[in-house]
Amino acid sequence: GNSVTQMEGPVTLSEEAFLTINCTYTATGYPSLFWYVQYPGEGLQLLLKATKADDKGSNKGFEATYRKETTSFHLEKGSVQVSDSAVYFCALALGAGGTSYGKLTFGQGTILTVHP
Amino acid sequence: EAGVVQSPRYKIIEKKQPVAFWCNPISGHNTLYWYLQNLGQGPELLIRYENEEAVDDSQLPKDRFSAERLKGVDSTLKIQPAELGDSAVYLCASSLDSRDLNEQFFGPGTRLTVL
């Protein structure tokens, strides 16, 4: 089956520190990969995505590269801010060809807290 | 543009009682999803609609859960009767359609507590 595994949290950093949240996946076929973010009291929002191997998704200073050889999609940011405190979810979705098309499979989420 | 609207935001009920959640997707979005999110876990898909048709309900516990999307717009998810283990956040999401893996937009969720 399809699954996503994220690094255990919570992650606590000081402002301007470097962030890495690891994500690995298993999938039948060639999935698209996503990072969603959930700020306190809000719904999940798409942060970035990559649809094929070696693609790099980026948004708001965050980046993640689709690594097929290591089945990974690690999230990175060079300098975090207090406003980045949230829960981050890695997810995959498969393409056309079955009833599961478009279904997002999520990791368990990683809580990030950034202190001033 | 209004986002995905869900109501109620919070619901507390006793076990064996029925409960219903309502979702209004973004205008023009043909695909609607209901997800279940347990504490400390990522969301899990319960059901996906393409317009008014349920095209993937394989994860919906059909003995107690039901859903409908009349007229292909608003949707209702019902649990009858509720059990203690149903305590979770129920998320609704919508997308233009499921072709090309269009972005899914999520509502704030309904937090259900079953006592």
PDB file of C-alpha atoms in Angstrom:
ATOM      1  CA  GLY A   1       0.000   0.000   0.000  1.00  0.00           C
ATOM      2  CA  ASN A   2       0.893   3.672   0.017  1.00  0.00           C
ATOM      3  CA  SER A   3       2.305   5.337   3.106  1.00  0.00           C
ATOM      4  CA  VAL A   4       4.192   8.409   4.291  1.00  0.00           C
ATOM      5  CA  THR A   5       6.554   8.548   7.248  1.00  0.00           C
ATOM      6  CA  GLN A   6       7.648  11.817   8.836  1.00  0.00           C
ATOM      7  CA  MET A   7      10.291  12.459  11.435  1.00  0.00           C
ATOM      8  CA  GLU A   8       9.057  12.389  14.985  1.00  0.00           C
ATOM      9  CA  GLY A   9       8.282  15.722  16.586  1.00  0.00           C
ATOM     10  CA  PRO A  10       7.920  18.094  18.137  1.00  0.00           C
ATOM     11  CA  VAL A  11      10.704  20.204  16.707  1.00  0.00           C
ATOM     12  CA  THR A  12      11.729  23.299  18.654  1.00  0.00           C
ATOM     13  CA  LEU A  13      14.043  25.886  17.101  1.00  0.00           C
ATOM     14  CA  SER A  14      15.241  29.395  17.721  1.00  0.00           C
ATOM     15  CA  GLU A  15      14.407  32.093  15.206  1.00  0.00           C
ATOM     16  CA  GLU A  16      16.737  32.129  12.167  1.00  0.00           C
ATOM     17  CA  ALA A  17      17.757  28.503  12.684  1.00  0.00           C
ATOM     18  CA  PHE A  18      17.873  26.020   9.804  1.00  0.00           C
ATOM     19  CA  LEU A  19      14.946  23.637   9.523  1.00  0.00           C
ATOM     20  CA  THR A  20      14.772  20.125   8.132  1.00  0.00           C
ATOM     21  CA  ILE A  21      11.740  17.874   8.473  1.00  0.00           C
ATOM     22  CA  ASN A  22      12.332  14.443   6.998  1.00  0.00           C
ATOM     23  CA  CYS A  23       9.716  12.658   4.925  1.00  0.00           C
ATOM     24  CA  THR A  24       9.927   9.296   3.182  1.00  0.00           C
ATOM     25  CA  TYR A  25       7.254   7.445   1.266  1.00  0.00           C
ATOM     26  CA  THR A  26       6.255   4.112  -0.210  1.00  0.00           C
ATOM     27  CA  ALA A  27       3.920   4.023  -3.158  1.00  0.00           C
ATOM     28  CA  THR A  28       2.710   1.781  -5.954  1.00  0.00           C
ATOM     29  CA  GLY A  29       3.355   3.855  -9.019  1.00  0.00           C
ATOM     30  CA  TYR A  30       4.701   7.379  -9.362  1.00  0.00           C
ATOM     31  CA  PRO A  31       3.114   9.715  -6.854  1.00  0.00           C
ATOM     32  CA  SER A  32       3.016  13.465  -6.615  1.00  0.00           C
ATOM     33  CA  LEU A  33       4.343  14.754  -3.307  1.00  0.00           C
ATOM     34  CA  PHE A  34       3.084  17.578  -1.129  1.00  0.00           C
ATOM     35  CA  TRP A  35       3.763  19.497   2.036  1.00  0.00           C
ATOM     36  CA  TYR A  36       0.737  20.913   3.824  1.00  0.00           C
ATOM     37  CA  VAL A  37       0.866  23.274   6.806  1.00  0.00           C
ATOM     38  CA  GLN A  38      -1.719  23.754   9.538  1.00  0.00           C
ATOM     39  CA  TYR A  39      -1.444  26.967  11.534  1.00  0.00           C
ATOM     40  CA  PRO A  40      -3.170  27.097  14.936  1.00  0.00           C
ATOM     41  CA  GLY A  41      -6.934  27.299  14.545  1.00  0.00           C
ATOM     42  CA  GLU A  42      -6.818  27.096  10.751  1.00  0.00           C
ATOM     43  CA  GLY A  43      -7.381  24.471   8.073  1.00  0.00           C
ATOM     44  CA  LEU A  44      -4.591  22.708   6.217  1.00  0.00           C
ATOM     45  CA  GLN A  45      -2.987  24.756   3.468  1.00  0.00           C
ATOM     46  CA  LEU A  46      -0.841  23.545   0.606  1.00  0.00           C
ATOM     47  CA  LEU A  47       2.709  24.769   1.160  1.00  0.00           C
ATOM     48  CA  LEU A  48       4.452  23.255  -1.866  1.00  0.00           C
ATOM     49  CA  LYS A  49       4.363  20.286  -4.204  1.00  0.00           C
ATOM     50  CA  ALA A  50       6.424  18.326  -6.717  1.00  0.00           C
ATOM     51  CA  THR A  51       4.972  16.073  -9.384  1.00  0.00           C
ATOM     52  CA  LYS A  52       7.987  14.163 -10.712  1.00  0.00           C
ATOM     53  CA  ALA A  53      11.453  13.014  -9.761  1.00  0.00           C
ATOM     54  CA  ASP A  54      14.051  15.756  -9.202  1.00  0.00           C
ATOM     55  CA  ASP A  55      11.394  18.474  -9.146  1.00  0.00           C
ATOM     56  CA  LYS A  56      11.864  21.068  -6.437  1.00  0.00           C
ATOM     57  CA  GLY A  57       8.826  22.652  -4.837  1.00  0.00           C
ATOM     58  CA  SER A  58       9.270  25.984  -3.101  1.00  0.00           C
ATOM     59  CA  ASN A  59       7.132  28.574  -1.328  1.00  0.00           C
ATOM     60  CA  LYS A  60       7.602  31.135   1.458  1.00  0.00           C
ATOM     61  CA  GLY A  61      11.276  30.224   1.788  1.00  0.00           C
ATOM     62  CA  PHE A  62      10.527  26.502   2.182  1.00  0.00           C
ATOM     63  CA  GLU A  63      11.903  23.972  -0.283  1.00  0.00           C
ATOM     64  CA  ALA A  64      11.608  20.236  -0.878  1.00  0.00           C
ATOM     65  CA  THR A  65      13.095  18.084  -3.639  1.00  0.00           C
ATOM     66  CA  TYR A  66      11.454  14.908  -4.955  1.00  0.00           C
ATOM     67  CA  ARG A  67      14.130  12.205  -4.601  1.00  0.00           C
ATOM     68  CA  LYS A  68      12.976   9.012  -6.274  1.00  0.00           C
ATOM     69  CA  GLU A  69      16.184   7.105  -5.499  1.00  0.00           C
ATOM     70  CA  THR A  70      15.736   7.626  -1.757  1.00  0.00           C
ATOM     71  CA  THR A  71      11.900   7.898  -1.860  1.00  0.00           C
ATOM     72  CA  SER A  72      12.166  11.124   0.103  1.00  0.00           C
ATOM     73  CA  PHE A  73      10.747  14.650   0.090  1.00  0.00           C
ATOM     74  CA  HIS A  74      12.443  16.453   2.968  1.00  0.00           C
ATOM     75  CA  LEU A  75      11.260  19.953   3.860  1.00  0.00           C
ATOM     76  CA  GLU A  76      13.900  22.633   4.448  1.00  0.00           C
ATOM     77  CA  LYS A  77      14.056  26.306   5.296  1.00  0.00           C
ATOM     78  CA  GLY A  78      17.221  28.269   5.773  1.00  0.00           C
ATOM     79  CA  SER A  79      15.995  30.689   8.437  1.00  0.00           C
ATOM     80  CA  VAL A  80      12.780  30.026  10.332  1.00  0.00           C
ATOM     81  CA  GLN A  81      10.570  32.683  11.883  1.00  0.00           C
ATOM     82  CA  VAL A  82       8.221  32.591  14.847  1.00  0.00           C
ATOM     83  CA  SER A  83       5.342  32.774  12.370  1.00  0.00           C
ATOM     84  CA  ASP A  84       6.410  29.399  10.920  1.00  0.00           C
ATOM     85  CA  SER A  85       5.227  27.663  14.093  1.00  0.00           C
ATOM     86  CA  ALA A  86       2.641  25.163  12.894  1.00  0.00           C
ATOM     87  CA  VAL A  87       2.069  21.488  12.136  1.00  0.00           C
ATOM     88  CA  TYR A  88       3.597  20.284   8.879  1.00  0.00           C
ATOM     89  CA  PHE A  89       2.226  17.287   6.951  1.00  0.00           C
ATOM     90  CA  CYS A  90       3.921  15.421   4.148  1.00  0.00           C
ATOM     91  CA  ALA A  91       1.542  13.731   1.723  1.00  0.00           C
ATOM     92  CA  LEU A  92       1.397  11.843  -1.557  1.00  0.00           C
ATOM     93  CA  ALA A  93      -1.231  11.359  -4.221  1.00  0.00           C
ATOM     94  CA  LEU A  94      -1.335   8.985  -7.143  1.00  0.00           C
ATOM     95  CA  GLY A  95      -2.194   9.891 -10.680  1.00  0.00           C
ATOM     96  CA  ALA A  96      -4.906   8.686 -13.020  1.00  0.00           C
ATOM     97  CA  GLY A  97      -5.861   5.068 -13.315  1.00  0.00           C
ATOM     98  CA  GLY A  98      -8.040   4.083 -10.415  1.00  0.00           C
ATOM     99  CA  THR A  99     -10.537   5.106  -7.789  1.00  0.00           C
ATOM    100  CA  SER A 100      -7.689   6.270  -5.546  1.00  0.00           C
ATOM    101  CA  TYR A 101      -6.768   8.982  -8.028  1.00  0.00           C
ATOM    102  CA  GLY A 102      -6.364  12.274  -6.216  1.00  0.00           C
ATOM    103  CA  LYS A 103      -6.558  10.689  -2.770  1.00  0.00           C
ATOM    104  CA  LEU A 104      -4.042  12.274  -0.420  1.00  0.00           C
ATOM    105  CA  THR A 105      -2.165   9.934   1.921  1.00  0.00           C
ATOM    106  CA  PHE A 106      -0.701  11.920   4.811  1.00  0.00           C
ATOM    107  CA  GLY A 107       2.113  11.417   7.265  1.00  0.00           C
ATOM    108  CA  GLN A 108       1.421  11.835  10.953  1.00  0.00           C
ATOM    109  CA  GLY A 109       2.497  15.476  11.053  1.00  0.00           C
ATOM    110  CA  THR A 110       5.407  17.265  12.715  1.00  0.00           C
ATOM    111  CA  ILE A 111       4.833  20.047  15.213  1.00  0.00           C
ATOM    112  CA  LEU A 112       7.260  22.942  14.765  1.00  0.00           C
ATOM    113  CA  THR A 113       7.696  25.595  17.454  1.00  0.00           C
ATOM    114  CA  VAL A 114       9.990  28.545  16.797  1.00  0.00           C
ATOM    115  CA  HIS A 115      11.076  30.699  19.724  1.00  0.00           C
ATOM    116  CA  PRO A 116      12.205  34.341  19.409  1.00  0.00           C
TER     117      PRO A 116
ATOM    118  CA  GLU B   1     -13.195  34.393  -2.213  1.00  0.00           C
ATOM    119  CA  ALA B   2     -14.729  32.367   0.600  1.00  0.00           C
ATOM    120  CA  GLY B   3     -12.951  29.199   1.576  1.00  0.00           C
ATOM    121  CA  VAL B   4     -14.422  25.843   2.510  1.00  0.00           C
ATOM    122  CA  VAL B   5     -17.012  26.347   5.228  1.00  0.00           C
ATOM    123  CA  GLN B   6     -17.781  23.715   7.835  1.00  0.00           C
ATOM    124  CA  SER B   7     -20.245  23.656  10.678  1.00  0.00           C
ATOM    125  CA  PRO B   8     -20.403  23.199  13.513  1.00  0.00           C
ATOM    126  CA  ARG B   9     -16.815  23.870  14.553  1.00  0.00           C
ATOM    127  CA  TYR B  10     -17.251  21.882  17.751  1.00  0.00           C
ATOM    128  CA  LYS B  11     -19.724  19.215  18.793  1.00  0.00           C
ATOM    129  CA  ILE B  12     -20.032  17.287  22.038  1.00  0.00           C
ATOM    130  CA  ILE B  13     -22.458  14.383  22.206  1.00  0.00           C
ATOM    131  CA  GLU B  14     -23.039  11.271  24.254  1.00  0.00           C
ATOM    132  CA  LYS B  15     -22.320   7.873  22.768  1.00  0.00           C
ATOM    133  CA  LYS B  16     -25.108   6.260  20.767  1.00  0.00           C
ATOM    134  CA  GLN B  17     -26.440   9.672  19.729  1.00  0.00           C
ATOM    135  CA  PRO B  18     -26.527  10.714  16.070  1.00  0.00           C
ATOM    136  CA  VAL B  19     -24.481  13.629  14.755  1.00  0.00           C
ATOM    137  CA  ALA B  20     -24.182  15.420  11.427  1.00  0.00           C
ATOM    138  CA  PHE B  21     -21.540  17.671   9.922  1.00  0.00           C
ATOM    139  CA  TRP B  22     -22.073  20.102   7.087  1.00  0.00           C
ATOM    140  CA  CYS B  23     -19.653  21.315   4.441  1.00  0.00           C
ATOM    141  CA  ASN B  24     -19.960  24.042   1.809  1.00  0.00           C
ATOM    142  CA  PRO B  25     -17.104  23.798  -0.704  1.00  0.00           C
ATOM    143  CA  ILE B  26     -15.524  26.613  -2.651  1.00  0.00           C
ATOM    144  CA  SER B  27     -17.819  27.783  -5.420  1.00  0.00           C
ATOM    145  CA  GLY B  28     -17.159  25.944  -8.664  1.00  0.00           C
ATOM    146  CA  HIS B  29     -15.260  23.080  -7.076  1.00  0.00           C
ATOM    147  CA  ASN B  30     -16.600  19.796  -8.387  1.00  0.00           C
ATOM    148  CA  THR B  31     -14.651  17.457  -6.130  1.00  0.00           C
ATOM    149  CA  LEU B  32     -15.381  17.226  -2.416  1.00  0.00           C
ATOM    150  CA  TYR B  33     -13.560  15.162   0.194  1.00  0.00           C
ATOM    151  CA  TRP B  34     -14.287  14.172   3.779  1.00  0.00           C
ATOM    152  CA  TYR B  35     -11.276  13.295   5.927  1.00  0.00           C
ATOM    153  CA  LEU B  36     -10.975  11.983   9.478  1.00  0.00           C
ATOM    154  CA  GLN B  37      -8.097  13.283  11.594  1.00  0.00           C
ATOM    155  CA  ASN B  38      -7.333  11.556  14.873  1.00  0.00           C
ATOM    156  CA  LEU B  39      -5.253  13.347  17.482  1.00  0.00           C
ATOM    157  CA  GLY B  40      -1.589  13.363  16.538  1.00  0.00           C
ATOM    158  CA  GLN B  41      -2.236  11.800  13.137  1.00  0.00           C
ATOM    159  CA  GLY B  42      -2.573  12.957   9.592  1.00  0.00           C
ATOM    160  CA  PRO B  43      -5.963  13.114   7.889  1.00  0.00           C
ATOM    161  CA  GLU B  44      -7.369   9.926   6.354  1.00  0.00           C
ATOM    162  CA  LEU B  45      -9.810   9.999   3.472  1.00  0.00           C
ATOM    163  CA  LEU B  46     -13.335   8.805   4.228  1.00  0.00           C
ATOM    164  CA  ILE B  47     -15.099   9.605   0.972  1.00  0.00           C
ATOM    165  CA  ARG B  48     -14.587  11.527  -2.251  1.00  0.00           C
ATOM    166  CA  TYR B  49     -17.316  12.994  -4.440  1.00  0.00           C
ATOM    167  CA  GLU B  50     -17.132  13.995  -8.072  1.00  0.00           C
ATOM    168  CA  ASN B  51     -20.131  16.289  -8.328  1.00  0.00           C
ATOM    169  CA  GLU B  52     -22.914  14.289  -6.663  1.00  0.00           C
ATOM    170  CA  GLU B  53     -21.324  10.866  -7.215  1.00  0.00           C
ATOM    171  CA  ALA B  54     -19.332   9.125  -4.496  1.00  0.00           C
ATOM    172  CA  VAL B  55     -16.367   7.739  -6.445  1.00  0.00           C
ATOM    173  CA  ASP B  56     -14.256   6.520  -3.526  1.00  0.00           C
ATOM    174  CA  ASP B  57     -15.949   5.506  -0.274  1.00  0.00           C
ATOM    175  CA  SER B  58     -13.817   2.464   0.472  1.00  0.00           C
ATOM    176  CA  GLN B  59     -12.674   3.872   3.844  1.00  0.00           C
ATOM    177  CA  LEU B  60     -16.124   4.927   5.045  1.00  0.00           C
ATOM    178  CA  PRO B  61     -17.464   2.656   7.827  1.00  0.00           C
ATOM    179  CA  LYS B  62     -20.827   2.150   6.240  1.00  0.00           C
ATOM    180  CA  ASP B  63     -22.450   0.482   9.231  1.00  0.00           C
ATOM    181  CA  ARG B  64     -22.645   3.812  11.052  1.00  0.00           C
ATOM    182  CA  PHE B  65     -21.391   6.499   8.686  1.00  0.00           C
ATOM    183  CA  SER B  66     -23.253   7.959   5.742  1.00  0.00           C
ATOM    184  CA  ALA B  67     -22.705  10.920   3.487  1.00  0.00           C
ATOM    185  CA  GLU B  68     -24.568  12.753   0.788  1.00  0.00           C
ATOM    186  CA  ARG B  69     -23.907  15.543  -1.647  1.00  0.00           C
ATOM    187  CA  LEU B  70     -27.224  16.539  -3.103  1.00  0.00           C
ATOM    188  CA  LYS B  71     -27.050  18.755  -6.193  1.00  0.00           C
ATOM    189  CA  GLY B  72     -23.295  18.370  -6.220  1.00  0.00           C
ATOM    190  CA  VAL B  73     -22.622  21.332  -3.929  1.00  0.00           C
ATOM    191  CA  ASP B  74     -23.027  21.096  -0.139  1.00  0.00           C
ATOM    192  CA  SER B  75     -22.360  17.849   1.633  1.00  0.00           C
ATOM    193  CA  THR B  76     -23.399  16.269   4.901  1.00  0.00           C
ATOM    194  CA  LEU B  77     -21.574  13.545   6.819  1.00  0.00           C
ATOM    195  CA  LYS B  78     -23.589  11.658   9.416  1.00  0.00           C
ATOM    196  CA  ILE B  79     -22.712   9.214  12.180  1.00  0.00           C
ATOM    197  CA  GLN B  80     -25.447   7.106  13.741  1.00  0.00           C
ATOM    198  CA  PRO B  81     -24.923   5.941  16.385  1.00  0.00           C
ATOM    199  CA  ALA B  82     -21.709   7.622  17.524  1.00  0.00           C
ATOM    200  CA  GLU B  83     -19.122   5.649  19.484  1.00  0.00           C
ATOM    201  CA  LEU B  84     -16.391   6.823  21.828  1.00  0.00           C
ATOM    202  CA  GLY B  85     -13.763   6.065  19.181  1.00  0.00           C
ATOM    203  CA  ASP B  86     -15.367   8.510  16.760  1.00  0.00           C
ATOM    204  CA  SER B  87     -13.938  11.447  18.724  1.00  0.00           C
ATOM    205  CA  ALA B  88     -11.753  13.219  16.168  1.00  0.00           C
ATOM    206  CA  VAL B  89     -11.650  16.163  13.790  1.00  0.00           C
ATOM    207  CA  TYR B  90     -13.670  15.774  10.603  1.00  0.00           C
ATOM    208  CA  LEU B  91     -12.242  17.758   7.717  1.00  0.00           C
ATOM    209  CA  CYS B  92     -13.866  18.726   4.469  1.00  0.00           C
ATOM    210  CA  ALA B  93     -11.845  19.698   1.416  1.00  0.00           C
ATOM    211  CA  SER B  94     -12.642  20.634  -2.156  1.00  0.00           C
ATOM    212  CA  SER B  95     -10.823  20.971  -5.455  1.00  0.00           C
ATOM    213  CA  LEU B  96     -11.751  22.093  -8.955  1.00  0.00           C
ATOM    214  CA  ASP B  97     -11.742  18.470  -9.970  1.00  0.00           C
ATOM    215  CA  SER B  98      -9.448  15.525  -9.441  1.00  0.00           C
ATOM    216  CA  ARG B  99      -7.805  15.671 -12.843  1.00  0.00           C
ATOM    217  CA  ASP B 100      -4.199  16.796 -12.769  1.00  0.00           C
ATOM    218  CA  LEU B 101      -4.234  16.477  -8.981  1.00  0.00           C
ATOM    219  CA  ASN B 102      -5.633  19.959  -8.437  1.00  0.00           C
ATOM    220  CA  GLU B 103      -4.890  21.516  -5.063  1.00  0.00           C
ATOM    221  CA  GLN B 104      -7.249  20.521  -2.295  1.00  0.00           C
ATOM    222  CA  PHE B 105      -8.503  23.358  -0.115  1.00  0.00           C
ATOM    223  CA  PHE B 106      -9.386  22.389   3.437  1.00  0.00           C
ATOM    224  CA  GLY B 107     -11.978  23.733   5.812  1.00  0.00           C
ATOM    225  CA  PRO B 108     -11.199  24.346   9.507  1.00  0.00           C
ATOM    226  CA  GLY B 109     -12.806  21.075  10.526  1.00  0.00           C
ATOM    227  CA  THR B 110     -15.409  19.967  13.054  1.00  0.00           C
ATOM    228  CA  ARG B 111     -14.009  18.686  16.334  1.00  0.00           C
ATOM    229  CA  LEU B 112     -16.263  15.908  17.641  1.00  0.00           C
ATOM    230  CA  THR B 113     -16.127  14.725  21.243  1.00  0.00           C
ATOM    231  CA  VAL B 114     -18.144  11.637  22.141  1.00  0.00           C
ATOM    232  CA  LEU B 115     -18.705  11.154  25.884  1.00  0.00           C
TER     233      LEU B 115
END
